[in-house]
mmCIF file of C-alpha atoms in Angstrom:
data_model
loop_
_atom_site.group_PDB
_atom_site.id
_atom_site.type_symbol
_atom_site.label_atom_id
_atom_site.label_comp_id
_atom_site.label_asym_id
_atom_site.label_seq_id
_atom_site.Cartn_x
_atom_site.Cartn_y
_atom_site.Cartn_z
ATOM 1 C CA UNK P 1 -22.852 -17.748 -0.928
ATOM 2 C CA UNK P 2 -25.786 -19.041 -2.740
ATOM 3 C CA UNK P 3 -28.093 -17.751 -0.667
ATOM 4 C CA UNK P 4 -26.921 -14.110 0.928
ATOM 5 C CA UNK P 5 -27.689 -12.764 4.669
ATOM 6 C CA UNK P 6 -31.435 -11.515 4.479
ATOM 7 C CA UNK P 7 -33.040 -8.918 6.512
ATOM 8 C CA UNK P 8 -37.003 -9.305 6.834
ATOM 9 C CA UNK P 9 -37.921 -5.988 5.183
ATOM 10 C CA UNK P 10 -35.310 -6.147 2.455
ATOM 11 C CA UNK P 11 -37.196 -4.010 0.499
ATOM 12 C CA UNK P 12 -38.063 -0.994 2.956
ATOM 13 C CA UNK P 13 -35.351 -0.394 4.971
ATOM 14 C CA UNK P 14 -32.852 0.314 2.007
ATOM 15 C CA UNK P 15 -35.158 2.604 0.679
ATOM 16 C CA UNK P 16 -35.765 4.670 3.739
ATOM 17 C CA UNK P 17 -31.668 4.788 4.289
ATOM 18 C CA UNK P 18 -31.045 5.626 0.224
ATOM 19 C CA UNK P 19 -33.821 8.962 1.017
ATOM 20 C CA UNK P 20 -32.289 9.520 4.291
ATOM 21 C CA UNK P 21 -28.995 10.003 2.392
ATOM 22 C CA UNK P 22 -29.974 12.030 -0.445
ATOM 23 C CA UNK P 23 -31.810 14.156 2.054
ATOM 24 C CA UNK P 24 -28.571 14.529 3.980
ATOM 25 C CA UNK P 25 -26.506 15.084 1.113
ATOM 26 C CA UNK P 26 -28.714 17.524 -0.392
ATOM 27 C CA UNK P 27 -28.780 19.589 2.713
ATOM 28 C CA UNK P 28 -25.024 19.564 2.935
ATOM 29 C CA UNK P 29 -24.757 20.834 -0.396
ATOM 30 C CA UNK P 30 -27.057 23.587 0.139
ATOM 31 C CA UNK P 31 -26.111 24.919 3.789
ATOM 32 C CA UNK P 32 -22.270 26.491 3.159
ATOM 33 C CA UNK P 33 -22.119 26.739 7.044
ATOM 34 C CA UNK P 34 -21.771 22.571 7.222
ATOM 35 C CA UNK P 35 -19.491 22.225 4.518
ATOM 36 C CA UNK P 36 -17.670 24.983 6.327
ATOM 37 C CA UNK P 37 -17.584 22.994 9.485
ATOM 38 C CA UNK P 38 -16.375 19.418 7.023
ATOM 39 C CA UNK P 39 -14.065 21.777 5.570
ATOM 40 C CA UNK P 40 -12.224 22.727 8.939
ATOM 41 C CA UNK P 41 -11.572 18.727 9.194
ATOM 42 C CA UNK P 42 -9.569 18.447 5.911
ATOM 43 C CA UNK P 43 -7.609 21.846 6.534
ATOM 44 C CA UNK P 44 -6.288 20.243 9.728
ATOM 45 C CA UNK P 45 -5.107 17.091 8.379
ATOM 46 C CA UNK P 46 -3.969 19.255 5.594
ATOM 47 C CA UNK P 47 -1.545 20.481 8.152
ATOM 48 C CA UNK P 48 -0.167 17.036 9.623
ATOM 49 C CA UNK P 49 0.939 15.213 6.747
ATOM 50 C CA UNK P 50 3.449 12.321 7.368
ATOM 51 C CA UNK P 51 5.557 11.085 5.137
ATOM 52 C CA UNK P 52 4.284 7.280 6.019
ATOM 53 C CA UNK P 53 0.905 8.626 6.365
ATOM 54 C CA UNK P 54 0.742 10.253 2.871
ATOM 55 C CA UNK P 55 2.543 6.883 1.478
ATOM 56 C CA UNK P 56 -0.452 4.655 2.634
ATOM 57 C CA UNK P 57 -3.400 7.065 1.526
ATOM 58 C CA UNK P 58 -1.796 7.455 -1.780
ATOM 59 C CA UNK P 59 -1.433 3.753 -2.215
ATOM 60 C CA UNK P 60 -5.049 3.018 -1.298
ATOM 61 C CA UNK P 61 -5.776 6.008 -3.520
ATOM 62 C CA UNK P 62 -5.033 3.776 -6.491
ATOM 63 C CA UNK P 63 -6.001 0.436 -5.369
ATOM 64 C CA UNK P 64 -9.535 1.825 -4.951
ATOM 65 C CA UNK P 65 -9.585 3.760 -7.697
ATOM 66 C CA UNK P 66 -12.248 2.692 -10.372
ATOM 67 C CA UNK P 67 -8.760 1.411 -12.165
ATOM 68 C CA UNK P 68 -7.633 -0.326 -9.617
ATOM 69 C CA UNK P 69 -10.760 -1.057 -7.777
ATOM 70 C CA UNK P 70 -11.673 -2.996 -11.413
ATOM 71 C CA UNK P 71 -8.340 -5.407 -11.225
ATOM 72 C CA UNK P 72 -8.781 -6.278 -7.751
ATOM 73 C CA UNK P 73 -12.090 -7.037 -7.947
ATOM 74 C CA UNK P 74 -10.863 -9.293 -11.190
ATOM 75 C CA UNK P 75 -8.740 -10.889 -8.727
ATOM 76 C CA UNK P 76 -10.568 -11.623 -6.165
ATOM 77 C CA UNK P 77 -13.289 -13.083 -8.472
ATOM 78 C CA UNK P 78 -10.851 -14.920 -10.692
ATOM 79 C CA UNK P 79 -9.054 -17.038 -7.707
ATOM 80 C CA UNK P 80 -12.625 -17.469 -6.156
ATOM 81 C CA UNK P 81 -13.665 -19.178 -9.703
ATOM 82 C CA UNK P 82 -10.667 -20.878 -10.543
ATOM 83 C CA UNK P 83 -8.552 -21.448 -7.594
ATOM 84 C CA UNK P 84 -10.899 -22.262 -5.230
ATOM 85 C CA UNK P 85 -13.223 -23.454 -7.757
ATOM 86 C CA UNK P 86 -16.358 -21.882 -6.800
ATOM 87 C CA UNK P 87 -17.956 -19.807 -9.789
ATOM 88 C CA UNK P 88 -20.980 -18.970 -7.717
ATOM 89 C CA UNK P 89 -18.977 -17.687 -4.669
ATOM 90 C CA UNK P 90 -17.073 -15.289 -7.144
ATOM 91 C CA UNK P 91 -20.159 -14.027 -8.582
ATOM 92 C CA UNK P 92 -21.830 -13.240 -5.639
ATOM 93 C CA UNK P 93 -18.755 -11.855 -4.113
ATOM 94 C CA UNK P 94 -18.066 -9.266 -7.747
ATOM 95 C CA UNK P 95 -21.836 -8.729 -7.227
ATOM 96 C CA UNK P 96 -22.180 -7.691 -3.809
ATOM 97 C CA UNK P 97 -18.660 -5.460 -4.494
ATOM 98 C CA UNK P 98 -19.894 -3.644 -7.810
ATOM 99 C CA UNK P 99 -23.543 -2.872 -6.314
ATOM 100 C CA UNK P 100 -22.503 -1.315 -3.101
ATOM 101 C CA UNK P 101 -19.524 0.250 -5.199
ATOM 102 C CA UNK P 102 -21.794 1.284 -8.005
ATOM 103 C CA UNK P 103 -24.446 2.719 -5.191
ATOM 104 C CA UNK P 104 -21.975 6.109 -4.575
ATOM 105 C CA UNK P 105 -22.724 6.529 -8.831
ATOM 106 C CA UNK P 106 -26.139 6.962 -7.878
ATOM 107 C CA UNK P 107 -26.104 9.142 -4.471
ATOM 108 C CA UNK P 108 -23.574 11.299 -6.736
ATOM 109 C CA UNK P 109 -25.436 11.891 -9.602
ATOM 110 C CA UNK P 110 -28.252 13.044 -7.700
ATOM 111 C CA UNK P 111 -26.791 15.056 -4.933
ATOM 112 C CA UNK P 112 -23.910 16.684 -6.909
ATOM 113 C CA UNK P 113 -21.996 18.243 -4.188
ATOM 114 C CA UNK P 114 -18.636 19.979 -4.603
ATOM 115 C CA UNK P 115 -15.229 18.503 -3.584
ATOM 116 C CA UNK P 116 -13.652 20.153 -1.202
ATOM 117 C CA UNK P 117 -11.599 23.219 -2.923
ATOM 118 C CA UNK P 118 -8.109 22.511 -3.299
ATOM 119 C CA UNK P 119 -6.749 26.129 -2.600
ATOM 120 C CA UNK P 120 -8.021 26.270 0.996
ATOM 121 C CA UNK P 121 -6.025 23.079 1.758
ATOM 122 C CA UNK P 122 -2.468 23.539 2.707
ATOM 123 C CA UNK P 123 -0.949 20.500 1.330
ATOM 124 C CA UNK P 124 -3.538 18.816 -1.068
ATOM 125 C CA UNK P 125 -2.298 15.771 -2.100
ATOM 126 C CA UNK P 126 -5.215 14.732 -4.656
ATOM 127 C CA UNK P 127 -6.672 17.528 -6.884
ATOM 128 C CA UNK P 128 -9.895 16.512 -7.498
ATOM 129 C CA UNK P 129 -12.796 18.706 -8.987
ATOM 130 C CA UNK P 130 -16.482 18.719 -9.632
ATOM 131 C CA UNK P 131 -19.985 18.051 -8.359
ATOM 132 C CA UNK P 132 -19.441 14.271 -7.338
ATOM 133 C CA UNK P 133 -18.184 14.749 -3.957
ATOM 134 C CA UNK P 134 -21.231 12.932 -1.570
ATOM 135 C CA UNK P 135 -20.594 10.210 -1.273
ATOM 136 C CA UNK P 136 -16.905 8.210 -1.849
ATOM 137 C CA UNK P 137 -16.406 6.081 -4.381
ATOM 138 C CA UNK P 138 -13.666 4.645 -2.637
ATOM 139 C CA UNK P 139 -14.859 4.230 0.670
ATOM 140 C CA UNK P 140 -17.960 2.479 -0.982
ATOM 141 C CA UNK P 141 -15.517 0.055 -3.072
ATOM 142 C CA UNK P 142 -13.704 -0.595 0.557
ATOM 143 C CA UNK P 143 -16.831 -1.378 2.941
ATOM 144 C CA UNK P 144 -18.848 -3.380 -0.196
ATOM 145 C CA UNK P 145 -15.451 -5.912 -0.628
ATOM 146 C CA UNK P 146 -15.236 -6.111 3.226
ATOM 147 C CA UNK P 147 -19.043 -7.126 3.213
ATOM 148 C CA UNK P 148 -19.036 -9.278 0.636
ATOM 149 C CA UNK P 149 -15.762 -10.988 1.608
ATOM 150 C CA UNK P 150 -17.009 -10.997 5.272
ATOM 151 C CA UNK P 151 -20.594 -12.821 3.900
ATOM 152 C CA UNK P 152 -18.096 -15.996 2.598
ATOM 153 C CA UNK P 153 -16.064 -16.411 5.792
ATOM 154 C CA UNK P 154 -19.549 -16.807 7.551
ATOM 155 C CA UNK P 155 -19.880 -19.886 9.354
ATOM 156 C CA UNK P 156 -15.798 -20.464 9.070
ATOM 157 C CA UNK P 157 -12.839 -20.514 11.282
ATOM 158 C CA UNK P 158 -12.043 -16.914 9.158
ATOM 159 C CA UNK P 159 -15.498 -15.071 9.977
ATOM 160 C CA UNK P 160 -13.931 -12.794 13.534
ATOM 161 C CA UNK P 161 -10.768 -12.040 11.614
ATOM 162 C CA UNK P 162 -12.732 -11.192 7.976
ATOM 163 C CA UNK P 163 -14.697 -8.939 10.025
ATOM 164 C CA UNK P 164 -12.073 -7.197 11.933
ATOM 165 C CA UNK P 165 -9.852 -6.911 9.009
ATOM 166 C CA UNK P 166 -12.525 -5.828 6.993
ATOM 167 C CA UNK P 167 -13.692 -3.226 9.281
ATOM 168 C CA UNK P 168 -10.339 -1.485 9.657
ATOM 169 C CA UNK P 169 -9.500 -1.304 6.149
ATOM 170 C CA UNK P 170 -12.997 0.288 5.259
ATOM 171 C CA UNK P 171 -12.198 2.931 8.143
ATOM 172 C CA UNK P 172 -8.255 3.288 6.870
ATOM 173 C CA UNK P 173 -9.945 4.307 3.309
ATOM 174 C CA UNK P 174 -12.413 6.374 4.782
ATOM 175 C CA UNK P 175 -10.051 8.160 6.784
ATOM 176 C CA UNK P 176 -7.530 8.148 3.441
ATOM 177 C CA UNK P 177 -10.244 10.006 1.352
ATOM 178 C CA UNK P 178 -10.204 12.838 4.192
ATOM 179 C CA UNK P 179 -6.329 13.310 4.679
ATOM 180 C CA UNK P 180 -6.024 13.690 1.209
ATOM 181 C CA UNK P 181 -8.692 16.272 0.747
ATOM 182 C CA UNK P 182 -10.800 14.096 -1.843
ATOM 183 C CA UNK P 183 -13.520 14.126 -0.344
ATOM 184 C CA UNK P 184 -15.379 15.707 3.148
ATOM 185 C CA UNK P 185 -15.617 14.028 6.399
ATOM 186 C CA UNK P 186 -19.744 13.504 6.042
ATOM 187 C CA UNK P 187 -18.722 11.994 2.193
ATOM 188 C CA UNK P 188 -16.766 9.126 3.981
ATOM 189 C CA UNK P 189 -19.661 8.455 6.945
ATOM 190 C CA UNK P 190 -22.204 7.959 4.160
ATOM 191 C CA UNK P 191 -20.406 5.730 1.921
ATOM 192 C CA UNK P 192 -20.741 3.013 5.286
ATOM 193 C CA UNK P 193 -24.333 3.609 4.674
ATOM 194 C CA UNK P 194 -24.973 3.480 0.793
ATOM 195 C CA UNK P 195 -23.128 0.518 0.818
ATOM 196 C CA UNK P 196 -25.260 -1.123 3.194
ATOM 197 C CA UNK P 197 -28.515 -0.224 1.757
ATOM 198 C CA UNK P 198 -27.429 -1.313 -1.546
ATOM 199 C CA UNK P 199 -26.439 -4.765 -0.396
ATOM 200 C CA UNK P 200 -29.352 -5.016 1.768
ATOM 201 C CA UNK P 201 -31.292 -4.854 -1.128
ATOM 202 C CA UNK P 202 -29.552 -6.883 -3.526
ATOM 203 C CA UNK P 203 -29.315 -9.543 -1.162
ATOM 204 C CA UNK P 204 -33.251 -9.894 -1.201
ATOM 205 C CA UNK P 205 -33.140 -9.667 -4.834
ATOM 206 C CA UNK P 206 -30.373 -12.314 -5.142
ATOM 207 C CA UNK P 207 -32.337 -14.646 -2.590
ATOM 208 C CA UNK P 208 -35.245 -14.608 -4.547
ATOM 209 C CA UNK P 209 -34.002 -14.922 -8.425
ATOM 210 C CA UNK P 210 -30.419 -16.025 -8.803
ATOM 211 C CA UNK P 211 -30.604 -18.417 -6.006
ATOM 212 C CA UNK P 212 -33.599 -20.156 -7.740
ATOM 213 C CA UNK P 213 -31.251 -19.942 -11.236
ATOM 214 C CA UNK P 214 -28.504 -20.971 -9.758
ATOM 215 C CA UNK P 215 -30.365 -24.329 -8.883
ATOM 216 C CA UNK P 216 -32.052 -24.821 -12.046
ATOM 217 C CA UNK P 217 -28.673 -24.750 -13.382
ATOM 218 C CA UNK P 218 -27.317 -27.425 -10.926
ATOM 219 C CA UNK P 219 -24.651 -25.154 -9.248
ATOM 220 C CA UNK P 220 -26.463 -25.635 -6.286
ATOM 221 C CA UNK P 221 -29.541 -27.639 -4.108
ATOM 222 C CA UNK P 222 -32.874 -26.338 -2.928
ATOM 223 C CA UNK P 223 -31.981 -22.632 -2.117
ATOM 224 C CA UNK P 224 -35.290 -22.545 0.144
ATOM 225 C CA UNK P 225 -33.842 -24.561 2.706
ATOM 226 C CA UNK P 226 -30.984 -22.443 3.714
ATOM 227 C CA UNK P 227 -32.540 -19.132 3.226
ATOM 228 C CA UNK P 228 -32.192 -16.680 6.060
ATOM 229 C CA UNK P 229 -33.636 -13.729 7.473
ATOM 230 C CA UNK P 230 -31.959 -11.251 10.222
#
């Protein structure tokens, strides 16, 4: 992971997905009727809780909480550096992670839209309040992991199965957020998509400054020559 997955316009694309979002999230904040319409989602699922059901969202309530988002990430890092002894694959994977994760901080600070209310829900299992709603936090910790832990089984016997695994836990934490009224069904769909852009980006910038430090250092050998654009 010395050198990250590249798209050509590393630099543009992000950017036009980050506006596209806060122009999304803006306009659900300001048009009640689409809220409404998210709302009607939660209230359902609201209805149909499961005793198994509620057992796994709660759990993967915690893990990818900012607490226990934190220690896993500290995991996954520290048996990446020491285990496997490969510092620069556990900094890229923690960096990948936290900017994707960190991305929803952004997107939430400037869209500021309201969690779902926790009175119109018939069995809320979370009671979360304020204007940090779009997008989740959780759902963004899920799909960055899953990206960067599907970016070092690349190229390996473990790249279908990283991918497929990866893919349905981001969705079972997406789905999570919804059936226990934390967050709308529009907060979840976007998190896929500030992830992205974030990593997108960082990837160029990684590419074209740590890679080059990360030589200088001797961790690794001529960066250029494995560099790659999609």
């Amino acid at each position: 992971m010395a050198v990250l997955p590249q798209i050509r316009h590393w630099v543009l694309w992000p950017a036009g997905l980050a506006a596209g979002l806060i122009i999304v999230g803006l306009t659900l904040s300001a048009v009640r009727a689409l809220t409404a319409a998210d709302l009607g989602i939660d209230q359902t699922l609201s209805l149909n809780h499961t005793a198994f059901l509620t057992a796994i969202a709660l759990t993967l309530n915690a893990l990818f909480s900012p607490l226990g988002g934190s220690f896993l990430l500290a995991v996954v890092c520290l048996f990446l550096a020491v285990a496997r002894r490969s510092p620069v694959n556990a900094a890229a994977v923690g960096a990948v992670s936290l900017v994707g994760w960190l991305s929803s901080e952004v997107l939430k600070a400037v869209v500021g839209r309201h969690r779902p209310d926790a009175s119109l829900l018939a069995h809320p299992l979370v009671t979360e309040r304020g204007f940090d709603s779009f997008p989740s936090g959780h759902t963004c910790l899920a799909v960055s992991l899953s990206i960067a832990l599907y970016f070092l089984a690349r190229g390996t016997r473990w790249q279908r199965l990283t991918m497929i695994g990866g893919g349905l836990l981001s969705i079972s934490v997406a789905a999570s957020r919804i059936y226990l009224g934390a967050h709308y069904p529009s907060d979840v769909a976007a998190s896929f998509v500030a992830s992205l852009a974030a990593i997108l980006f960082f990837s160029g910038l990684w590419n074209r400054y740590a890679a080059s430090l990360l030589s200088r250092l001797g961790l690794i050998h001529r960066p250029d020559l494995c560099r790659e654009s999609v």
